[in-house]
Short mmCIF file of C-alpha atoms in Angstrom, two decimals:
data_model
loop_
_atom_site.label_atom_id
_atom_site.label_comp_id
_atom_site.label_asym_id
_atom_site.label_seq_id
_atom_site.Cartn_x
_atom_site.Cartn_y
_atom_site.Cartn_z
CA ASP A 1 106.19 102.73 81.76
CA CYS A 2 107.35 101.61 85.16
CA TRP A 3 104.97 98.92 86.43
CA CYS A 4 106.57 98.30 89.84
CA ILE A 5 108.93 100.00 92.28
CA PRO A 6 112.51 98.81 91.62
CA ASP A 7 115.17 98.61 94.28
CA GLU A 8 117.36 101.67 94.58
CA GLY A 9 119.86 101.86 91.77
CA THR A 10 118.02 99.41 89.52
CA SER A 11 115.67 99.94 86.60
CA CYS A 12 112.21 98.55 86.04
CA PRO A 13 112.32 94.82 85.22
CA THR A 14 111.00 93.47 81.94
CA TYR A 15 107.31 92.57 81.97
CA ALA A 16 107.85 88.91 81.14
CA THR A 17 105.99 85.59 80.99
CA GLY A 18 104.26 84.84 84.27
CA TYR A 19 103.22 88.41 84.95
CA ASN A 20 99.59 88.47 83.94
CA ASP A 21 97.13 91.21 83.33
CA VAL A 22 93.67 89.74 83.96
CA ASP A 23 92.97 90.06 80.24
CA ASP A 24 95.93 87.78 79.52
CA ILE A 25 94.09 84.82 81.08
CA SER A 26 91.30 83.60 78.83
CA LEU A 27 87.65 83.38 79.80
CA HIS A 28 87.80 79.60 79.37
CA LYS A 29 90.63 79.34 81.89
CA ARG A 30 88.81 81.54 84.38
CA GLU A 31 85.61 79.53 84.06
CA ALA A 32 87.55 76.32 84.57
CA PHE A 33 89.17 77.60 87.79
CA GLU A 34 85.75 78.77 88.97
CA SER A 35 84.36 75.26 88.52
CA HIS A 36 87.14 73.55 90.50
CA GLU A 37 86.17 72.37 93.97
CA ALA A 38 88.31 72.10 97.09
CA THR A 39 87.64 68.86 98.96
CA LYS A 40 90.10 69.61 101.76
CA GLY A 41 92.21 72.42 103.16
CA LEU A 42 89.99 75.47 102.69
CA ILE A 43 90.88 78.11 105.27
CA GLU A 44 88.16 80.11 107.01
CA MET A 45 88.24 83.02 109.43
CA LYS A 46 88.58 81.69 112.97
CA GLY A 47 88.90 83.24 116.39
CA ASN A 48 85.43 83.84 117.80
CA GLY A 49 83.53 80.63 117.27
CA ASP A 50 80.84 81.17 114.67
CA LYS A 51 80.69 84.87 115.53
CA VAL A 52 82.37 87.64 113.56
CA CYS A 53 86.06 88.12 114.31
CA ILE A 54 88.12 91.14 113.22
CA PRO A 55 91.22 90.51 111.04
CA PHE A 56 92.80 93.88 111.84
CA LYS A 57 94.20 94.34 115.34
CA ASN A 58 93.55 98.05 115.75
CA LEU A 59 89.88 97.67 114.84
CA SER A 60 89.67 94.57 117.06
CA ASN A 61 91.07 96.53 119.99
CA GLU A 62 88.74 99.47 119.34
CA THR A 63 85.59 97.35 119.08
CA LYS A 64 86.58 94.80 121.76
CA VAL A 65 85.73 92.06 119.26
CA THR A 66 88.04 89.03 119.15
CA ALA A 67 90.79 89.23 116.55
CA CYS A 68 90.84 86.56 113.85
CA GLU A 69 93.59 83.97 114.05
CA VAL A 70 96.34 84.29 111.47
CA PRO A 71 96.79 81.07 109.45
CA THR A 72 99.86 79.23 110.73
CA GLY A 73 103.01 78.03 109.02
CA LYS A 74 103.92 81.20 107.19
CA LYS A 75 107.53 81.39 106.02
CA ASP A 76 109.18 83.29 103.19
CA GLU A 77 109.72 80.11 101.17
CA ASN A 78 106.15 78.78 101.54
CA VAL A 79 103.96 78.23 98.51
CA CYS A 80 100.24 77.52 98.27
CA ALA A 81 99.30 74.75 95.87
CA PHE A 82 96.40 72.81 94.42
CA LYS A 83 96.89 69.07 94.75
CA TYR A 84 94.45 67.70 92.18
CA ALA A 85 92.76 64.34 92.70
CA GLU A 86 93.71 63.24 89.19
CA GLU A 87 95.46 64.50 86.10
CA ALA A 88 93.48 66.56 83.63
CA LYS A 89 92.22 64.54 80.69
CA SER A 90 92.78 67.35 78.20
CA SER A 91 94.98 70.37 77.60
CA ASP A 92 91.91 72.35 76.50
CA PRO A 93 90.64 74.64 79.32
CA GLU A 94 87.08 74.07 78.12
CA GLN A 95 87.53 70.39 78.96
CA CYS A 96 89.17 70.96 82.37
CA HIS A 97 86.12 71.85 84.43
CA ASP A 98 84.98 70.32 87.74
CA ARG A 99 88.36 69.12 88.95
CA LYS A 100 88.74 68.31 92.64
CA TYR A 101 91.74 69.48 94.66
CA GLU A 102 93.20 69.83 98.13
CA LEU A 103 94.47 73.28 99.13
CA THR A 104 97.83 72.90 100.86
CA THR A 105 100.70 75.06 102.08
CA TYR A 106 104.08 73.53 101.28
CA GLU A 107 107.41 74.40 102.85
CA ASN A 108 108.73 75.43 99.46
CA GLU A 109 108.16 74.93 95.76
CA SER A 110 110.31 71.83 95.64
CA LYS A 111 108.17 70.12 98.29
CA ALA A 112 105.04 70.96 96.31
CA ARG A 113 106.57 69.49 93.15
CA ASP A 114 107.56 66.31 95.00
CA ALA A 115 103.93 65.95 96.10
CA ASN A 116 102.73 66.42 92.51
CA ALA A 117 100.93 69.59 93.57
CA THR A 118 100.69 72.77 91.52
CA VAL A 119 101.64 76.16 92.90
CA THR A 120 98.87 78.75 92.62
CA HIS A 121 100.66 81.53 94.49
CA THR A 122 103.78 82.15 96.53
CA GLY A 123 103.39 82.39 100.30
CA ALA A 124 101.21 80.28 102.59
CA CYS A 125 97.55 79.60 101.83
CA GLY A 126 94.93 81.83 103.43
CA VAL A 127 91.24 82.64 103.29
CA CYS A 128 91.43 83.93 99.68
CA SER A 129 93.55 81.12 98.21
CA SER A 130 90.80 78.93 96.77
CA SER A 131 90.22 78.50 93.05
CA LYS A 132 86.84 80.22 93.55
CA ASP A 133 88.49 83.35 94.91
CA PHE A 134 91.19 83.19 92.23
CA ALA A 135 88.49 83.09 89.53
CA TYR A 136 86.87 86.14 91.12
CA MET A 137 90.20 87.97 91.08
CA LEU A 138 90.59 87.16 87.39
CA ALA A 139 87.03 88.25 86.60
CA GLN A 140 87.13 91.53 88.52
CA GLY A 141 90.77 92.52 88.51
CA ASP A 142 91.31 95.77 90.40
CA ASN A 143 87.57 96.38 90.60
CA VAL A 144 87.55 94.44 93.86
CA PHE A 145 89.33 97.40 95.48
CA HIS A 146 86.56 99.74 94.35
CA PHE A 147 83.77 97.33 95.30
CA SER A 148 85.08 96.87 98.82
CA ALA A 149 85.51 100.62 99.42
CA LYS A 150 81.93 101.33 98.32
CA CYS A 151 80.57 98.37 100.24
CA ALA A 152 82.27 99.38 103.49
CA LYS A 153 80.78 102.86 103.23
CA ALA A 154 77.30 101.47 102.55
CA VAL A 155 77.14 98.89 105.36
CA ASP A 156 77.85 100.05 108.92
CA TYR A 157 80.32 97.59 110.42
CA LYS A 158 79.03 98.26 113.94
CA GLY A 159 75.82 96.46 113.10
CA LEU A 160 77.74 93.30 112.19
CA LEU A 161 79.83 92.85 115.32
CA THR A 162 77.36 90.69 117.25
CA LYS A 163 76.30 88.58 114.30
CA THR A 164 77.57 85.20 113.19
CA LYS A 165 79.91 85.27 110.21
CA LYS A 166 77.14 83.87 108.01
CA GLU A 167 74.64 86.47 109.23
CA ALA A 168 77.17 89.25 108.68
CA TRP A 169 77.98 88.04 105.18
CA ASP A 170 74.28 87.72 104.29
CA THR A 171 73.68 91.27 105.58
CA ILE A 172 76.55 92.63 103.51
CA LEU A 173 75.37 90.93 100.31
CA LYS A 174 71.84 92.34 100.69
CA ASP A 175 73.13 95.87 100.10
CA LYS A 176 73.23 96.79 96.42
CA GLU A 177 76.70 98.32 96.81
CA CYS A 178 78.01 94.92 97.98
CA ALA A 179 76.16 92.62 95.58
CA LYS A 180 79.23 92.15 93.37
CA PHE A 181 80.92 90.35 96.28
CA LYS A 182 78.56 87.38 95.90
CA ASP A 183 81.08 85.25 94.00
CA LEU A 184 83.71 85.52 96.73
CA SER A 185 83.95 82.94 99.50
CA GLU A 186 82.49 84.15 102.80
CA SER A 187 85.79 84.48 104.66
CA CYS A 188 87.59 86.19 101.78
CA GLY A 189 84.69 88.59 101.30
CA LEU A 190 84.60 89.50 104.99
CA LEU A 191 88.35 90.15 104.89
CA TRP A 192 87.99 92.52 101.94
CA TYR A 193 85.10 94.27 103.68
CA PHE A 194 86.96 94.86 106.95
CA LYS A 195 90.08 95.98 105.07
CA ALA A 196 88.01 98.65 103.38
CA VAL A 197 86.43 99.65 106.71
CA VAL A 198 89.87 100.30 108.20
CA ASP A 199 91.16 102.01 105.04
CA ASN A 200 88.15 104.32 104.95
CA MET A 201 88.65 105.19 108.62
CA GLU A 202 92.42 105.64 108.66
CA CYS A 203 93.18 106.97 105.17
CA LYS A 204 90.19 109.14 104.36
CA ASP A 205 92.11 112.41 104.38
CA ASP A 206 95.11 111.22 102.36
CA CYS A 207 93.08 109.32 99.77
CA ASN A 208 90.18 111.73 99.33
CA LYS A 209 92.56 114.59 98.52
CA SER A 210 93.32 112.72 95.30
CA PRO A 211 91.22 113.22 92.15
CA THR A 212 89.73 109.72 92.31
CA ALA A 213 88.63 107.28 95.01
CA PRO A 214 91.00 105.11 97.05
CA TYR A 215 92.56 102.00 95.45
CA THR A 216 93.20 103.52 92.04
CA SER A 217 96.20 104.39 89.93
CA LEU A 218 96.56 107.70 91.78
CA MET A 219 98.90 105.75 94.06
CA GLN A 220 101.80 105.59 91.61
CA LYS A 221 104.03 108.50 90.66
CA ASP A 222 105.29 108.93 87.14
CA SER A 223 108.13 106.78 85.78
CA PRO A 224 111.00 106.49 86.52
CA ASP A 225 110.29 107.47 90.13
CA CYS A 226 107.44 104.98 90.66
CA GLY A 227 107.13 106.05 94.28
CA LYS A 228 104.03 105.60 96.42
CA SER A 229 101.61 108.43 97.11
CA LYS A 230 100.52 109.45 100.60
CA CYS A 231 97.31 107.51 100.05
CA ARG A 232 99.14 104.30 99.20
CA LYS A 233 101.60 104.70 102.06
CA CYS A 234 98.67 105.08 104.43
CA LEU A 235 96.99 101.93 103.14
CA ASP A 236 100.24 100.00 103.46
CA GLU A 237 100.74 101.24 106.99
CA HIS A 238 97.30 100.27 108.23
CA THR A 239 96.11 97.16 106.36
CA THR A 240 98.39 95.71 103.68
CA GLU A 241 100.49 93.45 105.89
CA GLU A 242 97.63 92.08 107.97
CA PHE A 243 95.47 91.62 104.88
CA THR A 244 98.18 89.54 103.21
CA GLU A 245 98.70 87.42 106.33
CA HIS A 246 95.03 86.45 106.37
CA ALA A 247 94.30 86.38 102.64
CA GLY A 248 97.24 84.23 101.55
CA ARG A 249 96.50 85.08 97.93
CA THR A 250 97.04 88.58 96.63
CA HIS A 251 97.18 89.96 93.12
CA THR A 252 100.96 90.23 93.22
CA ASN A 253 101.88 86.85 94.70
CA SER A 254 99.57 85.24 92.14
CA GLY A 255 101.36 86.97 89.29
CA ILE A 256 98.38 89.20 88.50
CA THR A 257 99.44 92.77 87.87
CA SER A 258 97.49 95.32 89.86
CA ILE A 259 96.67 98.96 89.46
CA MET A 260 98.28 99.34 92.89
CA VAL A 261 102.00 99.96 92.62
CA HIS A 262 104.17 97.35 94.39
CA ASN A 263 107.86 96.80 95.05
CA CYS A 264 109.29 94.67 92.25
CA ALA A 265 110.83 92.29 94.78
CA HIS A 266 107.34 91.45 96.09
CA ILE A 267 105.87 90.44 92.74
CA SER A 268 105.80 86.76 91.84
CA SER A 269 105.57 85.30 88.37
CA VAL A 270 103.28 82.29 88.08
CA VAL A 271 101.98 80.69 84.89
CA HIS A 272 98.40 79.48 85.43
CA ASN A 273 96.68 76.69 83.54
CA PRO A 274 93.57 74.89 84.89
CA CYS A 275 94.44 71.70 83.04
CA SER A 276 97.77 71.17 84.76
CA GLY A 277 97.54 73.76 87.53
CA GLY A 278 100.57 75.92 86.81
CA ASN A 279 102.42 73.98 84.12
CA ILE A 280 102.74 75.03 80.53
CA ILE A 281 101.08 72.22 78.59
CA GLY A 282 103.54 70.43 76.33
CA ALA A 283 106.60 72.10 77.82
CA ALA A 284 109.48 70.44 79.61
CA GLY A 285 108.92 72.55 82.70
CA PHE A 286 107.71 75.80 84.12
CA VAL A 287 109.29 78.70 85.94
CA ILE A 288 108.08 80.43 89.06
CA THR A 289 109.90 83.70 89.64
CA ILE A 290 110.17 86.11 92.49
CA ILE A 291 112.21 88.94 91.04
CA GLY A 292 115.75 88.33 92.19
CA LEU A 293 115.08 84.62 92.74
CA VAL A 294 114.40 82.19 89.89
CA VAL A 295 113.51 78.58 90.48
CA THR A 296 113.27 76.33 87.44
CA VAL A 297 111.07 73.33 87.91
CA LEU A 298 111.52 70.26 85.77
CA ASN A 299 108.17 68.65 85.27
CA ILE A 300 108.27 65.39 83.36
CA MET A 301 104.96 65.08 81.55
#
């Protein structure tokens, strides 16, 4: 089957090492990432003091609520990396819990390697780049798309606009349809919520004509076409770009395959290991791939 949208005239690329279904990453690895703690560099939504800001410009303009600031320093070559305080003492994920790290955007992968930092996704860091949010992505996979859509329908966003971010987040989590968001960081959770608000407003007609709810595999046509449905095109038009700018981490730039169809050129390949960050334990190096661009990193261990 075609798992991404290839460039015109090319075929679907091989599903190779570094492209990970959530089931490919063991429970022990996920639990280790969940236990890691950022001591510096976490990015939070900013733009309206401690009050709620809106990460999507159209909704910000409509509500007259200040737009959130986009994290700075974003360039095509940027990578987001964990710079751990010390080397892991074991290659066993069960023994790699409670590591401390700094979350940092580097100019490119080479700069991250020179700083002895480990790439966790391509692109600059954002509000969803922490190990906590990565562990949530691994635990929930594409379910986060469903959770956010249901949550946004259950909680009226208009009642959150005058609240502080903490008050808004607490209000969201009190609703049973949003309870599964509790393991996300506050800023990442608010971003997912407001994305779903905009998607539900702008794409209701296109997505509800489909046999299942928004954010599902209805968005991909059959192989070898692999084109996007009207629903998916609508979502891309209204929220995908701004979401990525704020989130930093996405399924695709973290090498986690998604039920949402994506252009092959946008999918990164990253090998994740909580004991060495992104290195393959015992190997001479690791490879981070953006289809069409391969960078081989020598990592002397």
